Amino acid sequence: MFQVAYFQMAGAGKTRNQDSLFDGTAVRQVKLHKTRLSEVAGAVRLAVADGVFSSPAPHLASRFWMEAFAREGDAEGLFLRRLHNSFCDTLADRYFGSASTFASAMVEANGLCRICNVGDSRIYHISAHGRWRQLSHDHTVLADLIEQGEAQLDTEYAGIYYALAHCLVADYEENHFKIFTNSLPLQKGEAVLVCSDGLHDALAHNRLEELWNAYHSLSDKLEALRQAVKRIPFHDDCSVAVCLIKTHFC
């Protein structure tokens, strides 16, 4: 048995959410959904797409990929390449260059979790003791430099280095984006969390753990995260979905 919860809210002062979220049942793209909780007996599919704010129609870009994932998404992100031309057909004529990140987690009935991401939307593994570990890979200029040994993990760099190096762009020539995949078995008490950068840019890693561990129920944990982001001036759009394992697997 799994517990699934999500919340979604637009950024401070914004009338439209540029994120889209799939909670396993429907695509969500609203100004505000406080934390909602459900029990799921079978496999779970969660995803978030974060429209790139500097592109022409970010809300349409993120919505396209969430609807595509809900309809035919796979754990390895093969559908992202397969549908890129369709994405361009839909948006490039009127909104050329519209862009989005993407992150998904698919948890099978036996607890095997498979994740996929493009860009800087993230997936975290949360241990039964409340320790957060990033499973996804940030496709940023800095992350690429660190991977190549040209930058250091614990060093502060200028803001330009945190720009996206890869995302999903409505441009037929932008089809060489990187897709990161990973997998791990989940056990009772563990969770996988998918989020847009409105969460991890707003709250430091130790703050995420502190808020998560301060509450017992999954809905209270997520609502604490949402309220903490909401209190930050000029916070970004924020979408979060999580699957918590409630039973042991044989």
Short mmCIF file of C-alpha atoms in Angstrom, two decimals:
data_model
loop_
_atom_site.label_atom_id
_atom_site.label_comp_id
_atom_site.label_asym_id
_atom_site.label_seq_id
_atom_site.Cartn_x
_atom_site.Cartn_y
_atom_site.Cartn_z
CA MET A 1 0.00 0.00 0.00
CA PHE A 2 1.22 3.51 -0.87
CA GLN A 3 0.24 6.95 0.32
CA VAL A 4 0.37 9.67 -2.34
CA ALA A 5 0.19 13.38 -1.57
CA TYR A 6 0.76 16.57 -3.51
CA PHE A 7 0.44 20.33 -3.34
CA GLN A 8 0.74 23.09 -5.91
CA MET A 9 0.83 26.86 -5.73
CA ALA A 10 1.68 29.75 -8.01
CA GLY A 11 4.52 32.08 -7.20
CA ALA A 12 4.10 35.20 -5.09
CA GLY A 13 1.96 37.77 -6.88
CA LYS A 14 1.36 35.56 -9.92
CA THR A 15 -2.07 34.88 -11.40
CA ARG A 16 -0.97 31.79 -13.37
CA ASN A 17 1.05 28.73 -12.43
CA GLN A 18 3.75 27.85 -14.95
CA ASP A 19 4.27 24.42 -13.34
CA SER A 20 2.21 21.37 -14.23
CA LEU A 21 1.87 18.29 -12.03
CA PHE A 22 0.58 14.74 -12.50
CA ASP A 23 -0.52 13.09 -9.24
CA GLY A 24 -1.27 9.68 -10.73
CA THR A 25 -4.87 10.49 -11.58
CA ALA A 26 -4.96 13.87 -13.33
CA VAL A 27 -2.83 16.74 -14.63
CA ARG A 28 -2.90 19.72 -12.27
CA GLN A 29 -2.03 23.33 -13.14
CA VAL A 30 -3.72 25.65 -10.70
CA LYS A 31 -2.94 28.72 -8.62
CA LEU A 32 -3.39 26.79 -5.37
CA HIS A 33 -4.01 23.23 -4.23
CA LYS A 34 -3.29 22.77 -0.54
CA THR A 35 -1.93 19.33 0.34
CA ARG A 36 -4.15 16.47 -0.81
CA LEU A 37 -3.68 12.84 0.24
CA SER A 38 -4.81 9.49 -1.19
CA GLU A 39 -4.19 5.78 -0.63
CA VAL A 40 -3.03 3.72 -3.63
CA ALA A 41 -2.91 -0.07 -3.78
CA GLY A 42 -1.17 -0.48 -7.15
CA ALA A 43 1.66 1.18 -9.06
CA VAL A 44 2.19 4.94 -8.72
CA ARG A 45 3.15 7.47 -11.42
CA LEU A 46 4.12 11.01 -10.42
CA ALA A 47 5.61 13.85 -12.46
CA VAL A 48 6.30 17.58 -12.45
CA ALA A 49 7.10 19.94 -15.33
CA ASP A 50 8.34 23.48 -14.66
CA GLY A 51 7.81 25.95 -17.48
CA VAL A 52 10.93 28.09 -18.02
CA PHE A 53 9.76 31.59 -17.03
CA SER A 54 11.91 33.41 -19.59
CA SER A 55 10.41 31.49 -22.52
CA PRO A 56 7.31 32.70 -24.47
CA ALA A 57 4.63 30.32 -23.14
CA PRO A 58 6.03 28.32 -20.20
CA HIS A 59 2.60 27.28 -18.92
CA LEU A 60 1.78 25.67 -22.27
CA ALA A 61 5.16 23.91 -22.47
CA SER A 62 4.81 22.33 -19.03
CA ARG A 63 1.19 21.39 -19.69
CA PHE A 64 2.12 19.65 -22.95
CA TRP A 65 4.64 17.39 -21.22
CA MET A 66 2.40 16.55 -18.27
CA GLU A 67 -0.44 15.56 -20.57
CA ALA A 68 2.01 13.52 -22.66
CA PHE A 69 3.32 11.75 -19.54
CA ALA A 70 -0.20 11.04 -18.27
CA ARG A 71 -1.12 9.60 -21.66
CA GLU A 72 2.00 7.63 -22.65
CA GLY A 73 4.92 8.39 -20.37
CA ASP A 74 7.51 5.69 -19.65
CA ALA A 75 10.04 5.33 -16.84
CA GLU A 76 13.10 5.95 -19.05
CA GLY A 77 11.78 9.11 -20.71
CA LEU A 78 11.79 7.61 -24.20
CA PHE A 79 8.52 9.41 -24.88
CA LEU A 80 10.32 12.76 -24.44
CA ARG A 81 12.40 12.15 -27.57
CA ARG A 82 9.58 10.46 -29.42
CA LEU A 83 7.22 13.40 -28.90
CA HIS A 84 9.67 16.28 -29.22
CA ASN A 85 8.65 16.96 -32.82
CA SER A 86 5.00 16.91 -31.77
CA PHE A 87 5.85 19.39 -29.01
CA CYS A 88 7.42 21.66 -31.62
CA ASP A 89 4.46 21.19 -33.98
CA THR A 90 2.16 22.34 -31.18
CA LEU A 91 4.07 25.38 -29.94
CA ALA A 92 6.96 26.42 -32.20
CA ASP A 93 4.90 28.27 -34.81
CA ARG A 94 3.28 30.70 -32.37
CA TYR A 95 5.45 30.33 -29.26
CA PHE A 96 8.88 29.42 -30.60
CA GLY A 97 11.36 28.59 -27.85
CA SER A 98 8.81 27.82 -25.16
CA ALA A 99 10.54 25.52 -22.70
CA SER A 100 10.03 23.26 -19.70
CA THR A 101 11.90 20.97 -17.36
CA PHE A 102 10.59 17.49 -16.52
CA ALA A 103 10.89 15.02 -13.65
CA SER A 104 9.04 11.77 -12.97
CA ALA A 105 8.98 8.85 -10.56
CA MET A 106 7.26 5.54 -11.24
CA VAL A 107 6.88 3.15 -8.30
CA GLU A 108 5.91 -0.43 -9.12
CA ALA A 109 3.71 -2.56 -6.87
CA ASN A 110 6.84 -4.31 -5.51
CA GLY A 111 8.42 -1.00 -4.46
CA LEU A 112 10.88 -0.62 -7.34
CA CYS A 113 11.18 3.08 -8.12
CA ARG A 114 12.40 4.36 -11.50
CA ILE A 115 13.08 8.04 -12.02
CA CYS A 116 13.74 10.31 -14.99
CA ASN A 117 14.52 14.02 -15.35
CA VAL A 118 15.51 16.74 -17.79
CA GLY A 119 16.54 20.11 -16.35
CA ASP A 120 16.53 21.09 -12.68
CA SER A 121 13.23 19.73 -11.40
CA ARG A 122 14.29 17.14 -8.84
CA ILE A 123 13.50 13.74 -7.37
CA TYR A 124 14.51 12.94 -3.79
CA HIS A 125 14.70 9.68 -1.87
CA ILE A 126 13.63 10.16 1.75
CA SER A 127 14.75 7.45 4.16
CA ALA A 128 12.58 6.02 6.93
CA HIS A 129 14.64 8.22 9.29
CA GLY A 130 13.86 11.36 7.31
CA ARG A 131 17.16 11.82 5.48
CA TRP A 132 16.83 13.42 2.03
CA ARG A 133 19.04 12.36 -0.89
CA GLN A 134 18.80 13.74 -4.39
CA LEU A 135 18.33 11.00 -6.98
CA SER A 136 17.96 13.19 -10.07
CA HIS A 137 20.69 15.13 -11.86
CA ASP A 138 20.48 18.90 -12.31
CA HIS A 139 21.10 19.72 -15.96
CA THR A 140 22.69 23.09 -15.24
CA VAL A 141 25.89 24.69 -16.51
CA LEU A 142 27.44 24.26 -13.06
CA ALA A 143 26.43 20.59 -12.75
CA ASP A 144 28.01 19.88 -16.13
CA LEU A 145 31.23 21.63 -15.08
CA ILE A 146 31.32 19.65 -11.82
CA GLU A 147 30.76 16.43 -13.77
CA GLN A 148 33.69 17.36 -16.04
CA GLY A 149 35.94 18.19 -13.07
CA GLU A 150 36.08 21.89 -13.96
CA ALA A 151 34.15 23.15 -10.89
CA GLN A 152 33.90 22.15 -7.23
CA LEU A 153 30.74 20.85 -5.55
CA ASP A 154 31.02 22.94 -2.35
CA THR A 155 32.03 26.26 -3.94
CA GLU A 156 29.76 29.27 -4.58
CA TYR A 157 29.65 30.46 -8.19
CA ALA A 158 28.03 33.36 -10.02
CA GLY A 159 24.32 33.01 -10.82
CA ILE A 160 24.94 32.46 -14.54
CA TYR A 161 26.42 29.04 -13.76
CA TYR A 162 23.08 27.87 -12.37
CA ALA A 163 21.36 28.40 -15.74
CA LEU A 164 19.82 25.38 -17.45
CA ALA A 165 22.12 23.49 -19.80
CA HIS A 166 19.36 21.11 -20.93
CA CYS A 167 15.57 21.34 -21.00
CA LEU A 168 12.70 20.65 -23.39
CA VAL A 169 12.49 23.48 -25.94
CA ALA A 170 9.94 24.07 -28.69
CA ASP A 171 12.64 24.28 -31.36
CA TYR A 172 13.13 21.42 -33.83
CA GLU A 173 16.92 21.84 -33.62
CA GLU A 174 16.99 21.55 -29.81
CA ASN A 175 16.63 17.77 -29.81
CA HIS A 176 19.92 16.79 -28.15
CA PHE A 177 18.75 17.30 -24.56
CA LYS A 178 20.11 14.93 -21.93
CA ILE A 179 17.79 12.56 -20.08
CA PHE A 180 18.90 11.27 -16.68
CA THR A 181 17.52 7.98 -15.32
CA ASN A 182 18.03 6.05 -12.10
CA SER A 183 16.30 3.34 -10.08
CA LEU A 184 16.21 1.93 -6.55
CA PRO A 185 14.03 -0.36 -4.41
CA LEU A 186 11.94 1.40 -1.78
CA GLN A 187 11.15 -0.13 1.60
CA LYS A 188 8.49 0.51 4.25
CA GLY A 189 8.72 4.03 5.66
CA GLU A 190 10.70 5.39 2.71
CA ALA A 191 9.41 7.92 0.21
CA VAL A 192 10.18 9.38 -3.20
CA LEU A 193 9.42 13.07 -3.75
CA VAL A 194 9.20 14.91 -7.09
CA CYS A 195 9.34 18.70 -7.15
CA SER A 196 9.90 21.82 -9.22
CA ASP A 197 12.74 24.16 -8.26
CA GLY A 198 10.24 26.29 -6.37
CA LEU A 199 10.87 23.92 -3.46
CA HIS A 200 14.60 23.26 -3.49
CA ASP A 201 15.57 26.81 -4.45
CA ALA A 202 13.46 28.18 -1.60
CA LEU A 203 14.47 25.80 1.20
CA ALA A 204 17.98 24.57 2.00
CA HIS A 205 18.59 20.84 2.30
CA ASN A 206 18.78 20.88 6.11
CA ARG A 207 15.55 22.90 6.27
CA LEU A 208 13.75 20.36 4.09
CA GLU A 209 14.80 17.58 6.47
CA GLU A 210 13.92 19.64 9.55
CA LEU A 211 10.39 20.38 8.36
CA TRP A 212 9.81 16.80 7.17
CA ASN A 213 10.89 15.32 10.50
CA ALA A 214 8.89 17.77 12.62
CA TYR A 215 5.57 16.14 11.66
CA HIS A 216 4.18 12.62 11.71
CA SER A 217 1.58 12.37 8.95
CA LEU A 218 2.44 12.71 5.28
CA SER A 219 -0.14 15.45 4.75
CA ASP A 220 1.27 17.46 7.66
CA LYS A 221 4.83 17.04 6.34
CA LEU A 222 3.89 18.38 2.91
CA GLU A 223 1.76 21.19 4.27
CA ALA A 224 4.70 22.28 6.44
CA LEU A 225 6.87 22.45 3.32
CA ARG A 226 4.21 24.44 1.45
CA GLN A 227 3.75 26.94 4.26
CA ALA A 228 7.52 27.41 4.58
CA VAL A 229 7.83 28.21 0.87
CA LYS A 230 4.81 30.51 1.02
CA ARG A 231 6.44 32.59 3.77
CA ILE A 232 9.44 33.39 1.57
CA PRO A 233 9.10 36.77 -0.22
CA PHE A 234 8.91 36.50 -4.01
CA HIS A 235 8.76 32.68 -3.92
CA ASP A 236 8.47 30.87 -7.26
CA ASP A 237 5.76 28.49 -8.48
CA CYS A 238 6.03 25.31 -6.43
CA SER A 239 4.73 21.82 -7.23
CA VAL A 240 5.45 18.76 -5.09
CA ALA A 241 4.23 15.15 -5.27
CA VAL A 242 5.36 12.31 -3.00
CA CYS A 243 4.81 8.57 -2.65
CA LEU A 244 5.30 6.99 0.80
CA ILE A 245 5.67 3.22 1.22
CA LYS A 246 3.29 1.93 3.90
CA THR A 247 3.86 -1.85 3.76
CA HIS A 248 6.73 -4.36 3.70
CA PHE A 249 7.55 -6.21 0.47
CA CYS A 250 8.35 -9.92 0.43
#
